[in-house]
Amino acid sequence: MQFSDLVRDQNGWETRSTTTHFADDHLAVVTESVQTPAQAEPKRWTTVRRKAAVVIAAMTGEKKFLLVRQERIPIRAAIWEMPAGQIDDAGAIEETVRRELREETGYELAADGELMPLGHYFSSPGFTDEHGYFFLARGVERVGASEDSILECRAFSAAELRDMIAQNEIRDANTLSMCARLAARGLFSFGAKE
Amino acid sequence: MQFSDLVRDQNGWETRSTTTHFADDHLAVVTESVQTPAQAEPKRWTTVRRKAAVVIAAMTGEKKFLLVRQERIPIRAAIWEMPAGQIDDAGAIEETVRRELREETGYELAADGELMPLGHYFSSPGFTDEHGYFFLARGVERVGASEDSILECRAFSAAELRDMIAQNEIRDANTLSMCARLAARGLFSFGAKE
């Protein structure tokens, strides 16, 4: 697992050494000695490296957003989330968006739909380089079923999303962070009426 | 590192076996065989276990929010974030809030201030059990300096935060997710004027 374009040595950052403790297809645990711009001496730090991901706000013609409910083994719970998935080929981010949207929701971008990139975010920058690229898929339509790992897929209004966030029902970083980015860009309203 | 109260076997979840690949004071990498409520057979999954954390929206008397800028070695960048920190003693969450607030910002809750819990969230539930407890510290005042690892601490208006989120300058899950939770509860407005 390598550095991404986004996470790399530049502007005073310099990796002096790397020791790998564990690695499989999904993550690597490394302890590095890193010279930072602000510290006098290199600092040792343990990082979990992960592939980057895409996170998708899929908006239907009725301006509802698709959420999928799936079992998440690390937290021993099934939760409602926006569709998302890891990027296997760094040059194929938009293809990943389209594939994950289709697989997780059974929806595709309509002929007059639009895919809008909305920047990125880091899920837990104190311990992992994992980051997610946000996309708004405006204008999606149902073409089939979700893949088997998805328990349920449903479209929710902005007001329903807002209430689920307030009540701690939506509680994953992907969905919460996406809603913040959308709202800051004027693409989602936390003040929406039912 | 043990399960927390929040993440544990219950309601049809059952851990059949656990193999630890790596563990230090900050994280453990385990592969588990887990029976889930929806799957017929137990599933093998690799999880990174981490301590839970607190995330603090610290609001000044002028209704500005404190952000701290710090170097994050895993992502090779210094970013603006809300103050946060890991919980060492699961019974002492509010003490952790007060300590991290004081250490990272140099502020404390004022005599007429209020600490409001706002639920929790998971930073990346596909691979880690890490979760953060949200707190609004309403009414904080400066009593000293930030600790050395903090490059800068400043108070930002809601409109400034909104613009920093829109421009991808705020890009960590803690701060983005907190703003979504606050807005859903009517405690932050993405429509704020300067």
XYZ file of C-alpha atoms in Angstrom:
388
model
C 0.000 0.000 0.000
C 1.577 3.272 -1.124
C 1.163 6.941 -0.386
C -1.594 8.608 -2.397
C -1.286 11.856 -4.334
C -2.949 13.543 -1.395
C -0.731 12.161 1.358
C 2.958 12.495 0.560
C 6.212 14.051 1.668
C 6.442 17.687 0.561
C 6.819 21.193 2.026
C 9.103 20.213 4.880
C 7.725 16.712 5.558
C 10.264 13.914 5.197
C 9.971 10.235 6.070
C 13.307 9.039 7.492
C 12.440 5.380 8.142
C 9.482 2.969 7.983
C 8.950 -0.308 9.844
C 5.965 -2.430 8.803
C 4.331 -4.413 11.637
C 1.398 -5.928 9.767
C 0.002 -5.768 6.234
C -2.826 -7.449 4.355
C -4.915 -6.465 1.330
C -6.856 -3.870 3.307
C -4.456 -2.162 5.703
C -0.848 -1.803 6.791
C 0.438 -0.810 10.223
C 3.728 1.085 10.067
C 5.908 2.936 12.555
C 7.763 5.766 10.901
C 10.321 8.350 11.852
C 9.112 11.580 10.273
C 10.630 15.040 10.088
C 7.788 17.560 10.284
C 7.923 21.264 9.341
C 7.366 22.487 12.917
C 9.354 20.054 15.085
C 13.113 20.311 15.620
C 13.661 16.547 15.679
C 12.082 13.677 13.697
C 9.126 12.097 15.485
C 8.198 8.399 15.687
C 4.550 7.680 14.930
C 2.467 4.577 14.200
C 0.045 4.921 11.283
C -2.551 2.595 9.773
C -2.443 2.954 6.000
C -5.642 2.354 4.056
C -6.863 2.831 0.508
C -8.791 6.021 -0.197
C -12.555 5.791 -0.667
C -15.440 7.531 -2.377
C -18.547 8.722 -0.511
C -21.675 9.368 -2.547
C -24.629 11.661 -1.876
C -27.073 10.116 -4.337
C -30.010 12.458 -4.938
C -33.191 11.251 -6.625
C -35.425 13.349 -8.873
C -37.581 14.062 -5.780
C -34.488 15.514 -4.061
C -34.283 12.625 -1.613
C -30.972 11.029 -0.621
C -30.243 7.289 -0.776
C -29.033 5.559 2.356
C -28.050 1.913 2.674
C -28.245 -0.169 5.831
C -25.467 -2.686 6.313
C -23.856 -4.730 9.029
C -20.536 -3.285 10.164
C -18.572 -5.987 11.950
C -16.017 -3.679 13.667
C -18.831 -1.925 15.580
C -21.182 -4.922 15.971
C -24.132 -3.013 14.521
C -26.117 -2.423 11.337
C -26.338 1.298 10.535
C -27.786 3.615 7.875
C -25.077 5.264 5.756
C -24.514 6.927 2.417
C -23.084 4.525 -0.168
C -19.277 4.397 -0.227
C -16.442 2.157 -1.308
C -12.692 1.869 -1.588
C -10.789 3.018 -4.663
C -8.767 0.146 -6.109
C -7.342 2.130 -9.025
C -6.314 5.692 -8.110
C -6.864 6.821 -11.697
C -10.462 5.631 -11.734
C -12.247 7.584 -9.024
C -15.383 8.418 -11.018
C -15.657 4.810 -12.217
C -15.543 3.762 -8.547
C -18.377 6.185 -7.772
C -20.548 4.743 -10.542
C -19.761 1.126 -9.600
C -20.377 1.568 -5.861
C -23.576 3.508 -6.508
C -24.876 0.708 -8.750
C -23.773 -2.141 -6.474
C -24.893 -0.719 -3.140
C -28.114 1.023 -4.136
C -29.233 -0.465 -7.469
C -29.403 3.122 -8.821
C -27.470 4.795 -11.628
C -26.955 8.391 -12.687
C -29.829 9.362 -15.016
C -29.137 10.554 -18.586
C -29.516 14.164 -17.426
C -27.814 13.468 -14.071
C -24.649 15.173 -12.883
C -21.638 13.996 -10.873
C -20.177 16.821 -8.777
C -16.896 16.405 -6.828
C -16.982 18.045 -3.385
C -13.434 17.682 -2.121
C -12.224 15.155 0.407
C -11.886 14.468 4.133
C -9.798 12.413 6.552
C -11.621 9.900 8.752
C -9.166 9.956 11.672
C -5.961 11.835 10.821
C -4.349 11.118 14.204
C -3.886 7.457 13.321
C -4.729 6.717 9.669
C -4.119 8.214 6.218
C -7.567 7.009 5.099
C -9.490 9.669 3.197
C -12.761 9.832 1.347
C -13.595 11.796 -1.808
C -17.070 13.337 -1.709
C -19.341 13.225 -4.751
C -22.860 14.488 -5.241
C -24.667 12.300 -7.794
C -27.560 14.606 -8.671
C -30.338 12.801 -10.518
C -30.189 9.053 -9.940
C -32.767 6.451 -10.990
C -33.404 2.868 -10.002
C -32.227 0.221 -12.439
C -32.024 -2.912 -10.266
C -31.416 -4.297 -6.795
C -28.711 -3.714 -4.180
C -25.998 -6.323 -3.750
C -26.548 -8.971 -1.088
C -24.446 -7.357 1.653
C -26.892 -4.410 1.760
C -29.811 -5.103 4.106
C -31.942 -2.243 2.794
C -31.746 0.827 0.562
C -34.164 3.746 0.921
C -34.518 7.357 -0.154
C -34.859 9.913 2.663
C -35.828 13.572 2.503
C -33.448 16.231 3.845
C -35.753 16.685 6.848
C -35.653 12.949 7.578
C -31.841 12.945 7.337
C -31.690 15.939 9.648
C -33.874 14.164 12.231
C -31.832 10.946 11.973
C -28.643 12.944 12.574
C -30.182 14.783 15.539
C -31.337 11.489 17.074
C -27.930 9.780 16.702
C -29.372 7.290 14.206
C -26.996 8.526 11.498
C -23.638 8.185 13.217
C -20.903 7.418 10.704
C -18.250 9.910 9.611
C -18.922 9.475 5.888
C -22.562 10.526 6.060
C -22.198 13.200 8.753
C -19.186 14.797 7.071
C -20.822 14.693 3.649
C -23.916 16.465 5.021
C -21.679 19.197 6.483
C -19.846 19.662 3.180
C -23.127 19.695 1.214
C -24.696 22.210 3.609
C -21.629 24.480 3.486
C -21.886 24.476 -0.313
C -25.621 25.251 -0.222
C -26.579 21.767 -1.486
C -28.333 20.510 1.651
C -30.458 22.318 4.231
C -30.568 21.372 7.894
C -33.574 23.686 8.169
C -35.658 21.686 5.662
C -39.349 21.212 6.453
C -40.958 17.761 6.126
C -7.651 -2.909 24.512
C -11.183 -4.109 25.290
C -14.622 -3.643 23.832
C -16.371 -0.494 25.006
C -19.910 -0.254 26.359
C -20.951 0.929 22.936
C -19.306 -1.817 20.885
C -20.083 -5.290 22.231
C -21.706 -8.598 21.415
C -25.489 -8.401 21.873
C -28.724 -8.851 19.890
C -27.479 -11.659 17.684
C -23.802 -10.623 17.417
C -21.331 -13.198 18.706
C -17.544 -13.274 18.467
C -16.413 -16.855 17.861
C -12.637 -16.327 17.748
C -10.053 -13.539 17.843
C -6.471 -13.529 16.534
C -4.300 -10.515 17.418
C -1.747 -9.540 14.751
C -0.315 -6.402 16.349
C -0.956 -4.406 19.500
C 0.629 -1.370 21.151
C -0.669 1.286 23.574
C -2.712 2.974 20.858
C -4.208 0.290 18.633
C -4.681 -3.443 18.122
C -5.182 -5.265 14.827
C -7.346 -8.374 15.187
C -8.937 -10.841 12.808
C -12.160 -12.214 14.220
C -14.749 -14.760 13.269
C -18.082 -13.107 14.010
C -21.643 -14.377 13.825
C -23.847 -11.484 12.703
C -27.652 -11.242 12.970
C -28.207 -11.274 9.190
C -25.621 -13.748 7.854
C -26.109 -17.520 7.933
C -22.439 -18.272 8.647
C -19.826 -16.525 10.806
C -17.715 -14.029 8.859
C -13.978 -13.358 9.178
C -13.089 -9.674 9.416
C -9.991 -7.672 10.337
C -10.611 -4.755 12.695
C -8.357 -2.072 14.150
C -9.358 -1.480 17.759
C -8.825 1.989 19.203
C -9.775 3.848 22.358
C -12.859 6.040 22.144
C -12.394 9.812 22.018
C -14.143 13.054 22.874
C -14.729 15.823 20.327
C -15.436 19.301 21.660
C -17.331 22.205 20.090
C -16.014 24.968 22.360
C -18.150 28.095 22.021
C -16.988 31.455 23.344
C -19.224 34.160 24.767
C -19.223 35.762 21.277
C -20.639 32.496 19.871
C -17.402 31.690 18.050
C -15.950 28.170 17.933
C -12.374 27.293 18.878
C -10.251 25.434 16.348
C -6.695 24.214 16.874
C -4.118 23.715 14.149
C -1.792 20.769 14.610
C 0.548 18.581 12.614
C -0.982 15.196 11.797
C 1.809 12.811 10.897
C -0.392 10.117 9.232
C -1.552 12.624 6.604
C 1.650 14.711 6.363
C -0.205 17.969 6.940
C -1.159 20.519 9.580
C -4.928 21.089 9.652
C -7.518 23.116 11.574
C -9.733 20.922 13.780
C -11.973 21.070 16.808
C -10.167 19.991 19.985
C -10.372 16.260 20.708
C -8.603 13.549 22.638
C -8.674 9.900 23.589
C -10.496 8.653 26.680
C -8.074 6.755 28.933
C -10.620 5.996 31.657
C -14.053 5.019 30.306
C -15.711 6.279 33.497
C -14.243 9.752 33.122
C -15.571 11.121 29.846
C -16.457 14.597 31.111
C -13.077 14.883 32.863
C -11.458 14.069 29.513
C -13.467 16.840 27.854
C -12.310 19.390 30.436
C -8.689 18.243 30.297
C -8.436 18.198 26.485
C -10.177 21.561 26.239
C -7.702 23.093 28.679
C -4.605 21.434 27.181
C -5.348 22.011 23.502
C -6.953 25.458 23.619
C -5.960 27.076 26.915
C -9.689 27.682 27.556
C -11.958 26.378 30.306
C -15.720 26.264 30.768
C -16.813 29.568 32.388
C -18.625 29.581 35.729
C -21.956 29.954 33.908
C -20.870 27.652 31.074
C -22.608 24.414 30.133
C -21.374 21.024 28.900
C -23.928 19.374 26.607
C -23.476 15.766 25.344
C -24.510 15.318 21.696
C -24.235 11.590 21.139
C -21.448 9.801 19.339
C -20.176 8.761 15.900
C -17.928 6.161 14.282
C -14.932 7.429 12.301
C -14.706 4.489 9.870
C -16.969 1.587 10.895
C -15.821 -0.649 8.025
C -12.421 -1.127 9.612
C -12.238 0.318 13.132
C -14.332 0.417 16.299
C -13.054 3.940 17.034
C -15.822 6.297 18.078
C -16.016 9.871 19.296
C -18.386 11.371 21.861
C -19.588 14.846 20.911
C -19.791 17.621 23.504
C -20.815 21.230 23.147
C -18.938 23.352 25.710
C -21.095 26.468 25.656
C -19.405 29.450 27.311
C -15.632 28.990 27.442
C -13.035 31.559 28.494
C -9.294 31.804 28.062
C -7.202 30.961 31.116
C -3.785 30.216 29.596
C -1.877 28.889 26.590
C -2.251 25.797 24.414
C 0.144 22.900 24.911
C 3.237 22.817 22.717
C 1.933 20.357 20.112
C -0.737 22.894 19.078
C 0.595 25.316 16.457
C -2.250 27.790 16.854
C -5.664 28.167 18.488
C -8.253 30.638 17.215
C -11.961 31.374 17.550
C -13.973 31.336 14.292
C -17.521 32.522 13.634
C -20.115 30.079 12.258
C -19.850 31.829 8.878
C -16.067 31.393 8.861
C -16.424 27.700 9.732
C -19.002 27.291 6.963
C -16.643 28.882 4.420
C -13.698 26.747 5.586
C -15.837 23.610 5.189
C -17.015 24.689 1.730
C -13.419 25.359 0.638
C -12.099 21.992 1.880
C -9.944 23.733 4.502
C -11.808 21.957 7.310
C -11.480 18.323 6.271
C -11.377 16.035 9.299
C -14.235 13.774 10.353
C -14.366 15.077 13.924
C -15.063 18.685 12.957
C -17.272 17.991 9.936
C -19.378 15.406 11.782
C -19.702 17.644 14.835
C -20.958 20.526 12.677
C -23.578 18.213 11.132
C -24.747 17.032 14.565
C -24.824 20.605 15.904
C -26.779 21.864 12.879
C -29.278 18.988 13.096
C -29.870 19.925 16.744
C -30.307 23.621 15.889
C -27.031 24.593 17.574
C -25.117 25.699 14.452
C -26.277 27.415 11.278
C -24.731 26.821 7.878
C -26.687 29.853 6.707
C -24.973 32.245 9.127
C -24.029 35.697 7.835
C -20.571 37.150 8.533
